[in-house]
Coordinates of C-alpha atoms and ligand atoms in Angstrom, one line a residue:
M255 CA 9.3 -18.7 10.3
D256 CA 6.0 -18.8 11.8
N257 CA 2.5 -20.1 10.9
R258 CA -0.1 -18.4 13.3
P259 CA -2.4 -16.2 11.3
I260 CA -2.3 -12.2 11.0
G261 CA -4.9 -10.8 13.3
I262 CA -6.8 -7.7 11.3
F263 CA -9.7 -5.9 13.2
D264 CA -11.9 -3.1 12.5
S265 CA -15.0 -1.4 13.3
G266 CA -16.9 -3.0 10.6
I267 CA -16.6 -4.1 7.4
G268 CA -14.3 -1.5 6.0
G269 CA -11.3 -2.9 7.1
L270 CA -11.7 -5.7 4.2
T271 CA -10.0 -3.0 1.8
V272 CA -6.9 -3.7 3.9
M273 CA -7.4 -7.2 4.1
R274 CA -7.6 -7.5 0.5
E275 CA -4.0 -5.6 0.2
V276 CA -2.8 -7.8 2.3
M277 CA -4.0 -10.5 1.0
E278 CA -2.5 -9.7 -2.1
Q279 CA 1.1 -8.7 -0.6
L280 CA 1.1 -11.5 1.5
P281 CA -0.6 -14.7 -0.2
Y282 CA 0.7 -17.1 2.1
E283 CA -0.5 -15.6 5.1
N284 CA -3.5 -16.9 7.1
I285 CA -5.2 -14.2 8.5
I286 CA -8.1 -13.7 11.5
Y287 CA -10.3 -10.8 10.4
L288 CA -12.7 -9.3 13.3
G289 CA -15.4 -6.5 12.2
D290 CA -17.2 -5.1 15.0
T291 CA -20.5 -4.7 13.1
A292 CA -22.1 -4.1 16.1
R293 CA -21.2 -1.0 17.1
I294 CA -20.1 0.5 13.8
P295 CA -19.5 3.6 13.6
Y296 CA -16.6 4.4 15.4
G297 CA -15.8 7.4 13.7
S298 CA -18.6 9.4 16.1
K299 CA -17.5 8.1 19.2
S300 CA -15.5 9.5 22.1
E301 CA -11.5 8.5 22.0
Q302 CA -12.3 6.6 25.6
T303 CA -15.2 4.9 23.6
I304 CA -13.0 4.0 20.8
K305 CA -9.7 3.5 23.1
K306 CA -12.4 0.6 25.1
F307 CA -13.6 -0.8 22.1
S308 CA -10.4 -1.0 20.3
H309 CA -8.9 -3.0 23.2
Q310 CA -11.6 -5.6 23.3
C311 CA -11.2 -6.3 19.3
A312 CA -7.4 -6.7 19.8
T313 CA -7.9 -9.0 23.1
F314 CA -9.9 -11.1 21.1
L315 CA -7.5 -11.3 18.4
K316 CA -4.7 -12.0 20.8
N317 CA -7.1 -14.8 22.6
K318 CA -6.8 -16.5 19.1
D319 CA -3.0 -16.8 19.3
V320 CA -2.4 -14.4 15.9
K321 CA 1.5 -13.4 15.6
T322 CA 0.9 -9.4 14.7
I323 CA -2.1 -7.1 14.9
V324 CA -3.2 -4.9 12.3
V325 CA -5.4 -2.2 13.2
A326 CA -7.2 -1.6 9.6
C327 CA -9.8 1.2 11.2
N328 CA -8.1 4.7 10.8
T329 CA -10.6 6.0 13.6
A330 CA -9.1 2.9 15.8
S331 CA -5.3 4.1 14.6
S332 CA -5.4 7.3 15.1
N333 CA -7.1 7.0 18.4
A334 CA -5.8 3.9 20.1
L335 CA -3.0 2.5 18.3
D336 CA -0.7 4.0 20.7
M337 CA -2.2 2.7 23.8
L338 CA -2.6 -1.0 22.1
T339 CA 1.1 -0.7 21.4
R340 CA 1.6 0.0 24.7
E341 CA -0.5 -2.7 26.4
F342 CA 0.2 -5.9 23.8
D343 CA 3.5 -7.5 23.9
I344 CA 3.0 -8.8 20.1
P345 CA 3.8 -6.5 16.8
L346 CA 0.9 -3.6 16.3
I347 CA 0.4 -2.3 12.9
G348 CA -1.8 1.0 12.0
V349 CA -2.9 2.7 9.0
I350 CA -2.0 6.6 9.7
D351 CA 2.0 6.3 9.7
P352 CA 2.3 4.2 6.1
G353 CA -0.6 6.9 4.9
A354 CA 1.4 9.8 6.0
R355 CA 4.8 8.8 4.7
T356 CA 3.5 7.9 1.7
A357 CA 1.4 11.2 1.3
S358 CA 4.7 13.5 2.2
K359 CA 6.3 12.0 -0.2
A360 CA 4.3 12.3 -2.8
T361 CA 3.2 15.9 -2.4
K362 CA 5.3 18.9 -4.5
T363 CA 3.4 21.9 -3.5
G364 CA 3.6 20.5 0.7
R365 CA -0.2 21.4 0.7
I366 CA -1.8 18.0 1.8
G367 CA -5.7 17.2 2.4
V368 CA -6.7 14.3 4.7
I369 CA -10.1 12.9 4.9
G370 CA -11.4 10.6 7.2
T371 CA -14.3 10.2 10.2
T372 CA -14.7 13.2 12.5
A373 CA -12.7 11.0 15.4
T374 CA -9.9 10.3 12.7
I375 CA -9.8 13.9 11.7
N376 CA -10.5 15.7 15.5
S377 CA -7.6 13.1 16.5
Y378 CA -5.5 15.4 14.5
A379 CA -3.3 12.1 14.2
Y380 CA -2.8 12.3 10.0
Q381 CA -2.1 15.9 10.1
K382 CA 0.8 15.4 13.2
K383 CA 2.4 12.4 11.5
I384 CA 2.3 14.4 8.5
M385 CA 4.3 17.4 9.9
E386 CA 6.9 14.7 11.3
Y387 CA 7.7 13.7 8.0
L388 CA 7.4 16.8 6.0
S389 CA 7.5 20.4 8.8
T390 CA 6.8 22.6 6.0
A391 CA 3.8 20.6 4.7
E392 CA 0.1 22.6 5.2
V393 CA -2.3 19.9 6.2
I394 CA -5.9 20.3 5.7
G395 CA -8.2 17.6 7.4
I396 CA -11.9 17.3 6.6
P397 CA -14.0 15.2 8.3
C398 CA -16.3 13.3 5.6
P399 CA -18.8 11.1 7.6
L400 CA -21.3 10.5 5.0
F401 CA -18.8 9.1 2.6
V402 CA -19.2 5.7 5.1
P403 CA -23.2 5.2 4.4
I404 CA -23.1 5.7 0.7
V405 CA -19.9 3.3 0.3
E406 CA -22.2 0.8 2.3
E407 CA -25.5 1.4 0.1
G408 CA -23.1 0.6 -2.9
W409 CA -23.8 3.9 -4.3
E410 CA -20.4 5.1 -4.8
Y411 CA -20.7 5.9 -8.1
S412 CA -24.4 7.8 -8.0
Q413 CA -25.2 11.6 -8.2
V414 CA -25.7 11.5 -4.2
A415 CA -21.6 10.6 -4.1
V416 CA -20.7 13.3 -6.6
L417 CA -23.2 16.3 -5.2
T418 CA -21.8 15.0 -1.3
A419 CA -18.2 15.0 -2.3
E420 CA -18.7 18.1 -3.9
K421 CA -20.0 19.2 -0.6
Y422 CA -17.0 18.0 1.6
L423 CA -14.0 18.8 -0.8
T424 CA -14.7 22.1 -1.9
E425 CA -12.3 23.2 0.5
L426 CA -9.5 21.3 -0.4
I427 CA -10.0 22.6 -4.0
E428 CA -9.7 26.2 -2.7
H429 CA -6.5 25.4 -0.5
D430 CA -5.2 23.7 -4.2
V431 CA -3.8 20.8 -2.1
D432 CA -1.8 18.2 -4.8
T433 CA -1.9 15.2 -2.4
L434 CA -4.9 13.8 -0.5
V435 CA -4.9 10.9 1.9
L436 CA -8.4 8.7 1.6
G437 CA -8.2 8.2 5.6
C438 CA -11.0 6.0 6.4
T439 CA -11.6 2.3 5.2
H440 CA -14.3 3.0 2.4
Y441 CA -13.0 6.3 0.5
P442 CA -10.7 3.9 -1.5
I443 CA -14.2 2.5 -3.0
L444 CA -15.1 6.1 -3.8
R445 CA -11.9 7.3 -5.4
H446 CA -13.4 7.6 -9.0
T447 CA -15.8 9.9 -7.7
I448 CA -13.6 11.6 -5.2
K449 CA -10.9 12.1 -8.2
K450 CA -13.5 13.2 -10.6
V451 CA -14.6 16.3 -8.2
L452 CA -11.1 17.2 -7.4
G453 CA -9.5 16.7 -10.8
P454 CA -6.3 14.4 -12.2
Q455 CA -3.9 17.0 -10.7
V456 CA -4.3 15.4 -7.1
T457 CA -2.7 12.4 -6.1
L458 CA -4.6 9.9 -4.2
V459 CA -3.0 8.0 -1.2
N460 CA -4.7 4.8 0.2
P461 CA -3.0 3.9 3.3
A462 CA -4.4 0.8 2.7
F463 CA -1.9 -0.1 0.2
E464 CA 1.3 0.8 2.3
T465 CA 0.2 -0.7 5.3
A466 CA 0.5 -3.8 3.4
K467 CA 3.9 -2.9 2.2
D468 CA 4.5 -2.2 6.1
L469 CA 3.0 -5.0 7.3
K470 CA 5.2 -7.3 5.2
N471 CA 8.3 -5.5 5.6
L472 CA 7.6 -5.9 9.4
L473 CA 7.1 -9.9 8.7
I474 CA 10.7 -10.2 7.1
E475 CA 12.2 -8.4 9.7
K476 CA 11.2 -9.9 12.3
D477 CA 11.4 -13.4 10.5
I478 CA 7.7 -14.6 10.8
L479 CA 6.9 -14.9 7.3
N480 CA 4.6 -18.1 6.7
G481 CA 7.3 -20.2 6.0
N482 CA 4.4 -22.9 4.8
Y483 CA 3.1 -22.2 1.2
D484 CA -0.3 -24.0 0.8
K485 CA -3.6 -22.2 0.5
P486 CA -4.2 -20.0 3.7
R487 CA -6.7 -20.1 6.1
Y488 CA -9.2 -17.1 6.3
E489 CA -11.4 -16.8 9.0
Y490 CA -14.0 -14.3 9.5
Y491 CA -15.6 -12.8 12.9
A492 CA -18.4 -10.1 13.3
T493 CA -20.1 -8.9 16.2
D494 CA -23.7 -8.6 14.7
A495 CA -25.4 -9.3 11.5
P496 CA -23.0 -11.8 9.6
E497 CA -25.1 -12.0 6.9
R498 CA -24.9 -8.4 5.9
F499 CA -21.2 -8.5 6.6
R500 CA -20.8 -11.3 4.1
R501 CA -23.0 -9.8 1.5
I502 CA -21.5 -5.9 1.8
G503 CA -18.0 -7.3 2.7
G504 CA -17.8 -9.8 -0.2
N505 CA -17.8 -6.4 -2.3
F506 CA -15.1 -4.6 -0.6
L507 CA -13.1 -8.0 -0.7
K508 CA -14.0 -8.9 -4.3
K509 CA -14.2 -12.8 -2.8
E510 CA -16.7 -15.0 -1.1
I511 CA -16.6 -15.0 2.6
D512 CA -16.5 -18.2 4.0
N513 CA -15.3 -19.3 7.4
L514 CA -17.8 -16.3 8.9
Y515 CA -18.9 -16.5 12.7
E516 CA -20.5 -14.4 14.9
I517 CA -19.1 -13.4 18.1
T518 CA -21.4 -11.2 20.6
I519 CA -19.6 -8.2 22.0
D520 CA -20.1 -9.9 25.5
N521 CA -17.7 -12.8 24.5
L522 CA -14.8 -10.4 23.4
Ligands
DGL93 N1 -13.3 2.0 9.7 C1 -13.5 3.3 9.9 C2 -12.2 4.2 9.6 O1 -11.7 3.5 8.9 C3 -14.9 3.8 9.5 C4 -16.2 3.3 10.2 C5 -16.3 3.8 11.3 O2 -16.8 5.2 11.7 O3 -16.3 3.3 12.1 O4 -12.3 4.8 10.2

């Protein structure tokens, strides 16, 4: 048993969709969340920069004495998880493996789509992982960078969202995919619009849900679940604009955000 908190980080507020799943599946765990709001988006940055920022975020959490780190950001997971796993001596978990594994189980035709930021798609991390689980899979990756600002504007059900989804997803319809990985923290919020465009026959995979399941299994396996069943403590850190984090993040989390602190990047 271990009552130290779980650390979660993301490039901003998007990782709160992962935190929401963790809170639901592990209701007694204390959590420290770090959103690097000063430097979002990571999705348009180079691998080298994503690695550097991710290392700083993980170091911040490690210094808070977390028992494990969840790399909630798909861009950070796809570009930096291997490096972080080598450099930190606590268990780390990312979103790519759980998402890829679930997609490879869900598909019937083997035709799988992956959508994410430009850096996630260009890393081929999802594509490679899916092929490891299902070597016959045909994987089509499409970067959809405009989905992030659309969601942050709260426009997920708007005509703009539908038109943007039609533009990005046409290729997936042409390839007749039967499964789609929502490979970015923001996309589960757009799932109704995505479903409307792709049709009901396409199974949408939300890596956030599967990651929380994997995290639970990891804590059980390592015997580090919190043995204390009191109300857990949630603490949030943002590297910039904490009030925006509170306002928009509250919608992502479907919960009030208290215990929110600003931590400038110089102090990461
Ligand atoms: N959190 C990022 C992801 O899941 C999306 C936002 C960004 O580009 O930083 O890939």
